[in-house]
mmCIF file of C-alpha atoms in Angstrom:
data_model
loop_
_atom_site.group_PDB
_atom_site.id
_atom_site.type_symbol
_atom_site.label_atom_id
_atom_site.label_comp_id
_atom_site.label_asym_id
_atom_site.label_seq_id
_atom_site.Cartn_x
_atom_site.Cartn_y
_atom_site.Cartn_z
ATOM 1 C CA MET C 30 151.493 106.400 109.822
ATOM 2 C CA THR C 31 151.172 103.150 107.942
ATOM 3 C CA SER C 32 148.365 101.925 105.779
ATOM 4 C CA GLN C 33 145.718 99.369 106.631
ATOM 5 C CA ASP C 34 146.404 95.681 106.106
ATOM 6 C CA ASP C 35 145.542 94.837 102.503
ATOM 7 C CA ARG C 36 146.899 91.297 102.563
ATOM 8 C CA PRO C 37 144.505 88.688 101.175
ATOM 9 C CA HIS C 38 142.657 86.765 103.870
ATOM 10 C CA ASP C 39 140.099 84.215 102.764
ATOM 11 C CA GLY C 40 139.664 86.198 99.578
ATOM 12 C CA GLY C 41 139.467 89.718 101.003
ATOM 13 C CA ARG C 42 141.212 92.608 102.680
ATOM 14 C CA THR C 43 141.350 92.754 106.461
ATOM 15 C CA SER C 44 140.936 95.660 108.858
ATOM 16 C CA PRO C 45 143.652 96.664 111.331
ATOM 17 C CA LEU C 46 141.404 95.129 114.010
ATOM 18 C CA HIS C 47 141.138 91.706 112.376
ATOM 19 C CA ASP C 48 143.160 89.936 115.077
ATOM 20 C CA ALA C 49 141.035 91.528 117.801
ATOM 21 C CA HIS C 50 137.868 90.326 116.104
ATOM 22 C CA ALA C 51 139.212 86.808 115.686
ATOM 23 C CA ALA C 52 140.278 86.679 119.338
ATOM 24 C CA ALA C 53 136.763 87.748 120.342
ATOM 25 C CA GLY C 54 135.255 84.840 118.403
ATOM 26 C CA ALA C 55 133.834 86.841 115.517
ATOM 27 C CA SER C 56 132.342 85.242 112.451
ATOM 28 C CA PHE C 57 133.460 86.967 109.260
ATOM 29 C CA THR C 58 131.787 87.780 105.972
ATOM 30 C CA ASP C 59 132.953 89.322 102.731
ATOM 31 C CA PHE C 60 131.740 92.901 102.475
ATOM 32 C CA ALA C 61 132.858 95.006 99.518
ATOM 33 C CA GLY C 62 136.026 92.931 99.260
ATOM 34 C CA TRP C 63 136.799 93.082 102.986
ATOM 35 C CA GLN C 64 136.668 90.328 105.589
ATOM 36 C CA MET C 65 134.551 92.040 108.265
ATOM 37 C CA PRO C 66 132.948 90.712 111.478
ATOM 38 C CA VAL C 67 129.304 89.835 110.924
ATOM 39 C CA ARG C 68 128.685 88.845 114.570
ATOM 40 C CA TYR C 69 130.517 87.947 117.781
ATOM 41 C CA SER C 70 127.907 86.340 120.036
ATOM 42 C CA SER C 71 124.489 86.674 118.423
ATOM 43 C CA ASP C 72 122.760 89.176 116.173
ATOM 44 C CA LEU C 73 120.004 89.714 118.732
ATOM 45 C CA ALA C 74 122.332 90.257 121.680
ATOM 46 C CA GLU C 75 124.401 92.808 119.806
ATOM 47 C CA HIS C 76 121.305 94.589 118.486
ATOM 48 C CA HIS C 77 119.751 94.848 121.954
ATOM 49 C CA ALA C 78 123.053 96.038 123.444
ATOM 50 C CA VAL C 79 123.053 99.025 121.074
ATOM 51 C CA ARG C 80 119.441 99.860 121.877
ATOM 52 C CA THR C 81 119.908 99.584 125.660
ATOM 53 C CA ALA C 82 123.610 100.300 126.314
ATOM 54 C CA ALA C 83 126.194 100.462 123.512
ATOM 55 C CA GLY C 84 127.896 98.560 120.721
ATOM 56 C CA LEU C 85 131.405 98.966 119.335
ATOM 57 C CA PHE C 86 131.701 98.700 115.543
ATOM 58 C CA ASP C 87 134.703 98.427 113.243
ATOM 59 C CA LEU C 88 133.992 100.465 110.106
ATOM 60 C CA SER C 89 137.524 100.630 108.770
ATOM 61 C CA HIS C 90 136.338 99.412 105.368
ATOM 62 C CA MET C 91 134.681 102.764 104.660
ATOM 63 C CA GLY C 92 136.310 105.148 102.180
ATOM 64 C CA GLU C 93 137.705 108.563 103.112
ATOM 65 C CA ILE C 94 138.489 111.035 100.331
ATOM 66 C CA VAL C 95 140.022 114.364 101.317
ATOM 67 C CA LEU C 96 139.752 117.593 99.329
ATOM 68 C CA ILE C 97 142.212 120.408 100.046
ATOM 69 C CA GLY C 98 142.394 123.813 98.385
ATOM 70 C CA PRO C 99 140.963 127.337 98.399
ATOM 71 C CA GLU C 100 138.056 126.261 96.176
ATOM 72 C CA ALA C 101 137.309 122.958 97.935
ATOM 73 C CA GLY C 102 133.887 124.133 99.100
ATOM 74 C CA ASP C 103 132.876 125.416 95.674
ATOM 75 C CA ALA C 104 134.147 122.217 94.092
ATOM 76 C CA LEU C 105 131.977 120.084 96.355
ATOM 77 C CA ASP C 106 128.972 122.319 95.675
ATOM 78 C CA TYR C 107 129.372 121.387 92.000
ATOM 79 C CA ALA C 108 130.187 117.724 92.590
ATOM 80 C CA LEU C 109 127.490 116.926 95.165
ATOM 81 C CA ALA C 110 123.794 117.655 95.610
ATOM 82 C CA GLY C 111 124.132 119.764 98.776
ATOM 83 C CA LYS C 112 125.667 123.151 99.580
ATOM 84 C CA LEU C 113 128.811 121.963 101.310
ATOM 85 C CA SER C 114 130.541 125.352 101.176
ATOM 86 C CA ALA C 115 128.064 126.550 103.808
ATOM 87 C CA LEU C 116 129.376 124.100 106.403
ATOM 88 C CA ALA C 117 131.162 125.552 109.403
ATOM 89 C CA ILE C 118 134.511 124.097 110.411
ATOM 90 C CA ASP C 119 133.917 120.839 112.351
ATOM 91 C CA GLN C 120 130.384 120.485 110.967
ATOM 92 C CA ALA C 121 129.229 117.462 108.946
ATOM 93 C CA LYS C 122 126.477 116.950 106.390
ATOM 94 C CA TYR C 123 124.756 113.999 104.729
ATOM 95 C CA SER C 124 124.852 114.405 100.947
ATOM 96 C CA LEU C 125 124.546 112.588 97.632
ATOM 97 C CA LEU C 126 126.782 112.066 94.631
ATOM 98 C CA LEU C 127 124.415 112.049 91.640
ATOM 99 C CA SER C 128 124.819 110.945 88.060
ATOM 100 C CA ARG C 129 123.895 113.357 85.294
ATOM 101 C CA ALA C 130 120.646 111.395 84.954
ATOM 102 C CA GLY C 131 119.865 112.132 88.606
ATOM 103 C CA GLY C 132 120.543 108.631 89.926
ATOM 104 C CA ILE C 133 122.460 108.032 93.147
ATOM 105 C CA VAL C 134 126.125 107.138 92.638
ATOM 106 C CA ASP C 135 126.639 107.047 96.419
ATOM 107 C CA ASP C 136 125.360 108.557 99.630
ATOM 108 C CA LEU C 137 128.032 110.271 101.689
ATOM 109 C CA VAL C 138 128.867 112.120 104.862
ATOM 110 C CA VAL C 139 131.024 115.220 104.381
ATOM 111 C CA TYR C 140 133.047 116.785 107.188
ATOM 112 C CA ARG C 141 134.567 120.255 107.005
ATOM 113 C CA THR C 142 137.821 119.870 108.883
ATOM 114 C CA GLY C 143 139.396 123.235 108.000
ATOM 115 C CA ASP C 144 138.941 126.447 106.011
ATOM 116 C CA ASP C 145 140.033 124.696 102.842
ATOM 117 C CA ARG C 146 139.818 121.023 103.842
ATOM 118 C CA PHE C 147 136.906 118.571 103.613
ATOM 119 C CA MET C 148 136.694 114.824 104.201
ATOM 120 C CA VAL C 149 134.151 112.826 102.200
ATOM 121 C CA VAL C 150 133.184 109.446 103.680
ATOM 122 C CA ALA C 151 132.005 106.979 101.033
ATOM 123 C CA ASN C 152 130.515 103.509 101.213
ATOM 124 C CA ALA C 153 133.176 100.817 101.037
ATOM 125 C CA GLY C 154 132.020 99.366 97.727
ATOM 126 C CA ASN C 155 131.969 102.798 96.077
ATOM 127 C CA ARG C 156 135.304 104.131 97.322
ATOM 128 C CA ASP C 157 137.103 103.982 93.970
ATOM 129 C CA VAL C 158 134.120 105.302 92.020
ATOM 130 C CA VAL C 159 133.622 108.228 94.384
ATOM 131 C CA ALA C 160 137.316 109.151 94.376
ATOM 132 C CA GLU C 161 137.462 109.110 90.591
ATOM 133 C CA GLU C 162 134.215 111.055 90.206
ATOM 134 C CA LEU C 163 135.413 113.705 92.647
ATOM 135 C CA ARG C 164 138.708 114.055 90.776
ATOM 136 C CA GLU C 165 136.922 114.503 87.454
ATOM 137 C CA ARG C 166 134.222 116.839 88.730
ATOM 138 C CA THR C 167 136.567 119.104 90.683
ATOM 139 C CA ALA C 168 139.245 119.354 87.962
ATOM 140 C CA PRO C 169 138.256 122.935 86.983
ATOM 141 C CA PHE C 170 138.657 124.125 90.591
ATOM 142 C CA ASP C 171 141.703 125.010 92.669
ATOM 143 C CA VAL C 172 141.585 121.871 94.796
ATOM 144 C CA GLU C 173 143.466 118.603 95.218
ATOM 145 C CA VAL C 174 141.695 115.269 95.821
ATOM 146 C CA TYR C 175 143.366 112.528 97.865
ATOM 147 C CA ASP C 176 142.035 109.048 98.563
ATOM 148 C CA GLU C 177 143.244 108.568 102.152
ATOM 149 C CA SER C 178 141.139 105.476 102.867
ATOM 150 C CA ASP C 179 144.176 103.287 103.521
ATOM 151 C CA ASP C 180 145.528 105.754 106.086
ATOM 152 C CA ILE C 181 142.314 106.238 108.053
ATOM 153 C CA ALA C 182 140.520 103.685 110.219
ATOM 154 C CA LEU C 183 137.073 104.132 111.732
ATOM 155 C CA ILE C 184 135.521 102.923 114.991
ATOM 156 C CA ALA C 185 131.935 103.666 116.048
ATOM 157 C CA VAL C 186 130.472 103.638 119.556
ATOM 158 C CA GLN C 187 126.675 103.590 119.270
ATOM 159 C CA GLY C 188 123.966 103.507 121.915
ATOM 160 C CA PRO C 189 122.544 105.474 124.866
ATOM 161 C CA ALA C 190 125.671 104.848 126.967
ATOM 162 C CA SER C 191 128.088 105.959 124.234
ATOM 163 C CA LEU C 192 128.853 109.397 125.708
ATOM 164 C CA SER C 193 129.362 107.981 129.182
ATOM 165 C CA ILE C 194 131.738 105.355 127.774
ATOM 166 C CA LEU C 195 133.848 107.912 125.921
ATOM 167 C CA LEU C 196 134.054 110.041 129.060
ATOM 168 C CA ALA C 197 135.206 107.003 131.039
ATOM 169 C CA THR C 198 137.945 106.159 128.514
ATOM 170 C CA GLU C 199 141.301 107.524 129.611
ATOM 171 C CA GLY C 200 143.671 109.060 127.088
ATOM 172 C CA PHE C 201 141.477 111.560 125.229
ATOM 173 C CA THR C 202 142.553 115.220 125.177
ATOM 174 C CA VAL C 203 141.510 118.283 123.218
ATOM 175 C CA GLU C 204 143.547 121.407 122.588
ATOM 176 C CA GLY C 205 142.551 124.443 124.610
ATOM 177 C CA GLY C 206 139.693 122.881 126.535
ATOM 178 C CA ASP C 207 138.224 120.096 128.580
ATOM 179 C CA ILE C 208 137.475 116.952 126.581
ATOM 180 C CA ALA C 209 134.479 116.037 128.740
ATOM 181 C CA GLU C 210 132.897 119.445 128.216
ATOM 182 C CA ARG C 211 133.549 119.365 124.477
ATOM 183 C CA LEU C 212 132.088 115.892 123.992
ATOM 184 C CA THR C 213 129.065 116.578 126.168
ATOM 185 C CA ALA C 214 128.292 119.785 124.256
ATOM 186 C CA LEU C 215 128.949 118.242 120.831
ATOM 187 C CA LYS C 216 125.837 118.435 118.670
ATOM 188 C CA TYR C 217 124.634 115.815 116.206
ATOM 189 C CA TYR C 218 126.530 116.005 112.905
ATOM 190 C CA TRP C 219 129.395 117.970 114.433
ATOM 191 C CA SER C 220 132.911 116.818 115.203
ATOM 192 C CA VAL C 221 135.866 117.752 117.383
ATOM 193 C CA PRO C 222 139.558 117.234 116.549
ATOM 194 C CA ALA C 223 141.177 115.558 119.541
ATOM 195 C CA GLU C 224 144.027 113.268 120.532
ATOM 196 C CA PHE C 225 144.112 109.814 122.039
ATOM 197 C CA GLU C 226 147.338 109.047 123.870
ATOM 198 C CA GLY C 227 149.053 111.741 121.820
ATOM 199 C CA HIS C 228 147.730 110.629 118.420
ATOM 200 C CA GLN C 229 145.234 112.523 116.297
ATOM 201 C CA VAL C 230 141.626 111.366 116.309
ATOM 202 C CA LEU C 231 138.539 113.040 114.870
ATOM 203 C CA ILE C 232 135.497 112.410 117.089
ATOM 204 C CA ALA C 233 132.157 112.931 115.347
ATOM 205 C CA ARG C 234 128.678 112.665 116.799
ATOM 206 C CA THR C 235 127.322 110.678 113.889
ATOM 207 C CA GLY C 236 126.143 107.139 113.263
ATOM 208 C CA TYR C 237 123.934 104.708 111.410
ATOM 209 C CA THR C 238 121.885 102.977 114.105
ATOM 210 C CA GLY C 239 119.185 105.442 115.137
ATOM 211 C CA GLU C 240 120.875 105.890 118.530
ATOM 212 C CA ASP C 241 123.133 108.524 120.003
ATOM 213 C CA GLY C 242 126.714 107.693 119.175
ATOM 214 C CA PHE C 243 130.154 108.688 118.020
ATOM 215 C CA GLU C 244 132.416 107.792 115.114
ATOM 216 C CA LEU C 245 136.157 108.053 115.627
ATOM 217 C CA TYR C 246 138.619 108.473 112.735
ATOM 218 C CA LEU C 247 142.287 107.734 113.391
ATOM 219 C CA ALA C 248 145.437 106.130 112.006
ATOM 220 C CA PRO C 249 145.226 102.353 111.543
ATOM 221 C CA ASP C 250 148.275 101.759 113.766
ATOM 222 C CA GLU C 251 146.497 103.317 116.743
ATOM 223 C CA THR C 252 143.168 101.567 116.280
ATOM 224 C CA ARG C 253 143.786 98.453 118.402
ATOM 225 C CA THR C 254 144.865 100.530 121.403
ATOM 226 C CA LEU C 255 141.721 102.659 121.208
ATOM 227 C CA TRP C 256 139.468 99.635 120.581
ATOM 228 C CA ASP C 257 140.804 97.881 123.697
ATOM 229 C CA ALA C 258 140.572 101.043 125.796
ATOM 230 C CA LEU C 259 136.934 101.610 124.838
ATOM 231 C CA LEU C 260 136.006 98.011 125.628
ATOM 232 C CA GLU C 261 137.774 98.176 128.983
ATOM 233 C CA ALA C 262 136.047 101.436 129.924
ATOM 234 C CA GLY C 263 132.651 100.375 128.632
ATOM 235 C CA THR C 264 132.281 96.772 129.741
ATOM 236 C CA GLU C 265 130.659 97.712 133.061
ATOM 237 C CA GLN C 266 128.178 99.877 131.148
ATOM 238 C CA GLY C 267 127.188 97.054 128.806
ATOM 239 C CA LEU C 268 129.393 97.821 125.799
ATOM 240 C CA VAL C 269 129.885 94.858 123.468
ATOM 241 C CA PRO C 270 131.609 94.490 120.092
ATOM 242 C CA ALA C 271 128.942 94.414 117.372
ATOM 243 C CA GLY C 272 129.037 93.130 113.802
ATOM 244 C CA LEU C 273 127.493 93.964 110.462
ATOM 245 C CA ALA C 274 124.380 91.818 111.053
ATOM 246 C CA SER C 275 123.201 93.922 113.989
ATOM 247 C CA ARG C 276 124.212 97.111 112.202
ATOM 248 C CA ASP C 277 121.846 96.148 109.381
ATOM 249 C CA THR C 278 118.818 95.486 111.607
ATOM 250 C CA LEU C 279 119.527 98.662 113.591
ATOM 251 C CA ARG C 280 119.629 100.876 110.498
ATOM 252 C CA LEU C 281 116.537 99.137 109.091
ATOM 253 C CA GLU C 282 114.529 99.890 112.247
ATOM 254 C CA ALA C 283 115.737 103.493 112.003
ATOM 255 C CA GLY C 284 114.562 103.719 108.381
ATOM 256 C CA MET C 285 118.051 104.474 107.064
ATOM 257 C CA PRO C 286 118.664 103.456 103.433
ATOM 258 C CA LEU C 287 121.572 101.249 102.389
ATOM 259 C CA TYR C 288 123.365 101.676 99.091
ATOM 260 C CA GLY C 289 122.778 98.666 96.870
ATOM 261 C CA HIS C 290 119.422 98.004 98.517
ATOM 262 C CA GLU C 291 117.377 101.215 98.790
ATOM 263 C CA LEU C 292 119.809 103.418 96.828
ATOM 264 C CA GLY C 293 121.459 103.020 93.439
ATOM 265 C CA LEU C 294 122.054 104.509 90.003
ATOM 266 C CA ASP C 295 118.493 103.691 88.943
ATOM 267 C CA THR C 296 117.034 105.518 91.940
ATOM 268 C CA MET C 297 116.388 109.255 92.153
ATOM 269 C CA PRO C 298 116.557 110.858 95.600
ATOM 270 C CA ALA C 299 112.904 111.952 95.589
ATOM 271 C CA SER C 300 111.783 108.353 95.075
ATOM 272 C CA ALA C 301 113.913 107.266 98.050
ATOM 273 C CA GLY C 302 112.535 109.939 100.372
ATOM 274 C CA LEU C 303 115.745 111.959 100.069
ATOM 275 C CA GLY C 304 114.485 114.849 97.997
ATOM 276 C CA ARG C 305 115.353 117.236 100.827
ATOM 277 C CA VAL C 306 119.045 116.321 100.460
ATOM 278 C CA VAL C 307 119.128 117.756 96.927
ATOM 279 C CA ASN C 308 119.561 121.513 97.321
ATOM 280 C CA LEU C 309 117.819 123.044 94.329
ATOM 281 C CA ALA C 310 117.864 126.413 96.082
ATOM 282 C CA LYS C 311 121.625 126.857 95.808
ATOM 283 C CA ASP C 312 122.567 129.380 93.141
ATOM 284 C CA THR C 313 125.194 127.228 91.441
ATOM 285 C CA ASP C 314 124.998 124.337 89.054
ATOM 286 C CA PHE C 315 125.761 120.798 90.137
ATOM 287 C CA ILE C 316 125.942 117.485 88.353
ATOM 288 C CA GLY C 317 122.474 115.985 88.264
ATOM 289 C CA ARG C 318 120.690 119.284 88.782
ATOM 290 C CA ALA C 319 118.684 119.333 85.547
ATOM 291 C CA ALA C 320 117.459 115.783 86.058
ATOM 292 C CA SER C 321 116.615 116.535 89.695
ATOM 293 C CA GLU C 322 114.579 119.564 88.664
ATOM 294 C CA ASP C 323 112.599 117.379 86.272
ATOM 295 C CA GLY C 324 112.161 114.773 89.014
ATOM 296 C CA PRO C 325 111.292 111.104 88.666
ATOM 297 C CA HIS C 326 108.527 109.859 86.373
ATOM 298 C CA PRO C 327 105.101 110.275 88.045
ATOM 299 C CA ASP C 328 104.679 106.495 88.044
ATOM 300 C CA ALA C 329 108.132 105.758 89.452
ATOM 301 C CA ARG C 330 108.030 103.521 92.487
ATOM 302 C CA VAL C 331 108.628 105.154 95.867
ATOM 303 C CA LEU C 332 110.230 103.860 99.034
ATOM 304 C CA VAL C 333 107.900 102.873 101.876
ATOM 305 C CA GLY C 334 108.029 101.002 105.134
ATOM 306 C CA LEU C 335 106.091 97.762 105.591
ATOM 307 C CA THR C 336 105.036 96.186 108.881
ATOM 308 C CA GLY C 337 103.839 92.579 109.034
ATOM 309 C CA GLN C 338 102.527 90.050 111.488
ATOM 310 C CA GLY C 339 103.869 86.813 112.890
ATOM 311 C CA LYS C 340 107.555 85.925 112.647
ATOM 312 C CA ARG C 341 108.287 85.391 108.928
ATOM 313 C CA ALA C 342 110.411 88.176 107.498
ATOM 314 C CA ALA C 343 110.180 89.645 104.016
ATOM 315 C CA ARG C 344 113.646 89.625 102.455
ATOM 316 C CA ALA C 345 115.245 91.710 99.709
ATOM 317 C CA GLY C 346 113.876 90.782 96.280
ATOM 318 C CA TYR C 347 110.517 89.441 97.459
ATOM 319 C CA PRO C 348 107.574 90.729 95.379
ATOM 320 C CA VAL C 349 104.989 93.070 96.884
ATOM 321 C CA VAL C 350 101.472 92.387 95.612
ATOM 322 C CA ALA C 351 98.030 93.948 95.876
ATOM 323 C CA ALA C 352 94.611 92.455 95.234
ATOM 324 C CA ALA C 353 93.232 93.641 91.894
ATOM 325 C CA ALA C 354 89.568 94.429 91.248
ATOM 326 C CA ASP C 355 89.114 91.175 89.339
ATOM 327 C CA GLY C 356 90.377 89.192 92.306
ATOM 328 C CA ALA C 357 93.798 88.526 90.811
ATOM 329 C CA ASP C 358 97.020 89.637 92.448
ATOM 330 C CA GLU C 359 98.939 92.552 90.931
ATOM 331 C CA GLU C 360 102.675 92.880 91.558
ATOM 332 C CA VAL C 361 103.126 96.499 92.654
ATOM 333 C CA GLY C 362 106.607 96.573 94.149
ATOM 334 C CA VAL C 363 109.635 94.777 95.550
ATOM 335 C CA VAL C 364 111.226 94.486 98.984
ATOM 336 C CA THR C 365 114.693 96.049 99.289
ATOM 337 C CA SER C 366 115.481 95.175 102.942
ATOM 338 C CA GLY C 367 113.616 93.144 105.523
ATOM 339 C CA ALA C 368 113.996 91.437 108.886
ATOM 340 C CA LEU C 369 112.162 90.354 111.980
ATOM 341 C CA SER C 370 112.621 93.491 114.093
ATOM 342 C CA PRO C 371 114.475 92.664 117.339
ATOM 343 C CA THR C 372 113.119 95.806 119.021
ATOM 344 C CA ILE C 373 109.514 95.831 117.802
ATOM 345 C CA GLY C 374 109.076 92.073 117.548
ATOM 346 C CA VAL C 375 107.316 91.970 114.172
ATOM 347 C CA PRO C 376 108.508 91.699 110.560
ATOM 348 C CA ILE C 377 109.539 95.036 109.052
ATOM 349 C CA ALA C 378 110.761 95.877 105.572
ATOM 350 C CA MET C 379 111.498 98.685 103.189
ATOM 351 C CA ALA C 380 110.163 98.348 99.660
ATOM 352 C CA TYR C 381 109.629 100.292 96.468
ATOM 353 C CA VAL C 382 105.966 100.319 95.472
ATOM 354 C CA ALA C 383 103.805 102.067 92.895
ATOM 355 C CA PRO C 384 102.824 105.548 94.175
ATOM 356 C CA ARG C 385 99.114 104.713 94.420
ATOM 357 C CA PHE C 386 99.945 102.095 97.066
ATOM 358 C CA ALA C 387 102.339 104.256 99.109
ATOM 359 C CA ARG C 388 99.886 105.826 101.559
ATOM 360 C CA PRO C 389 100.444 104.709 105.188
ATOM 361 C CA GLY C 390 97.796 102.242 106.223
ATOM 362 C CA THR C 391 97.528 100.625 102.785
ATOM 363 C CA GLU C 392 97.174 96.859 103.056
ATOM 364 C CA LEU C 393 99.476 94.854 100.810
ATOM 365 C CA HIS C 394 100.981 91.368 100.688
ATOM 366 C CA VAL C 395 104.516 90.117 100.287
ATOM 367 C CA ASP C 396 105.179 86.880 98.477
ATOM 368 C CA VAL C 397 107.388 85.048 100.991
ATOM 369 C CA ARG C 398 108.566 81.961 99.128
ATOM 370 C CA GLY C 399 105.176 81.271 97.610
ATOM 371 C CA THR C 400 103.060 82.325 100.601
ATOM 372 C CA ARG C 401 101.249 85.673 100.506
ATOM 373 C CA LEU C 402 101.676 87.348 103.900
ATOM 374 C CA PRO C 403 99.877 90.578 104.908
ATOM 375 C CA PHE C 404 101.871 93.772 105.389
ATOM 376 C CA THR C 405 100.776 97.348 106.067
ATOM 377 C CA VAL C 406 102.455 100.437 104.614
ATOM 378 C CA THR C 407 104.037 102.259 107.568
ATOM 379 C CA ALA C 408 105.658 105.672 107.842
ATOM 380 C CA LEU C 409 109.420 105.537 108.373
ATOM 381 C CA PRO C 410 111.233 105.186 110.695
ATOM 382 C CA PHE C 411 109.906 102.100 112.443
ATOM 383 C CA TYR C 412 111.863 103.007 115.570
ATOM 384 C CA ARG C 413 112.741 106.397 117.017
ATOM 385 C CA ARG C 414 114.712 106.772 120.222
ATOM 386 C CA LYS C 415 113.104 108.664 123.061
ATOM 387 C CA THR C 416 114.841 112.023 122.540
ATOM 388 C CA ASP C 417 114.515 114.970 120.203
ATOM 389 C CA SER C 418 117.974 114.492 118.695
ATOM 390 C CA PRO C 419 117.973 114.397 114.888
ATOM 391 C CA ARG C 420 118.951 111.382 112.866
ATOM 392 C CA LYS C 421 120.818 110.878 109.602
ATOM 393 C CA ASP C 422 119.112 113.776 107.897
ATOM 394 C CA GLY C 423 122.291 115.725 107.368
#
């Protein structure tokens, strides 16, 4: 196993799939120090492909930190806001790394891959911070922490045809069973250790688009072979490579927060609608517990959805205003993410607003480059696929 390509390229690191992206005509952008594909054909085409068929994403920039030891579960219970020791083997959970003040250091997905082994998946820009925090927080426990990000690549197949595409891809096997049966029966936020052409791959039914989908973790050296095999098997079913631009509009429609936009050190989980992720019922202490029990200030802004009219989108940083009793405008919040929704066809945004303006149906305005445009507070998510499968609730 060799590590991912960390050679400079236009000022950033490159994924093991960089040549494949370039050959497919991708446009690149810097993301957390990586040169990653932002689009191949068009943002809209890739977005619609995920909603109607499937998209193939390269997420090799994400961080993977592995904890191994007899007290790994207890260590994570102390380090994170959830009760990770309760996970069954092959189960995953969405969780939060909190500061002592209760702010969000990062949002994570944790996989239990063995009795005493867990894999923590961190946002690319927070990889080093998360690894260091986990080392410090778990020092009193019998556990070792390894940053294996350079030895693990990640591909995601997302969309209603994702299962069918995986089943049509030759080369997958699973020990002691039928791979088709295992994948078909795999529940959301569960994983199965498998092989692709004799090489280890962890297949998880997780994602960040609001659609059914799978994320596949494997060695960087094997990534191009799997990428090409998935595209070959999925082309007839509408699979297309998809970049970060469509991933952003997909997660926005699904009401999924993004670190650095909706989440950050100055944000407490309850304000971001993630209070349920903080397990105050567990009988052990964890970093950030006292602050979480106190909760945010009663006047702290809370995250809401906003739906507009016309075609002008509200972008991150735009002020949210309300008409005051004296006829003047009062700034009551700020947009954190916004776009013209490809699926719904109207402007949508997420914003932090004063609690008294957070009720769905409240009429507000967003200052879009000097023009006040009407928006209505809307319950999240904006889009929900037509099944009962859960989303990124963890």
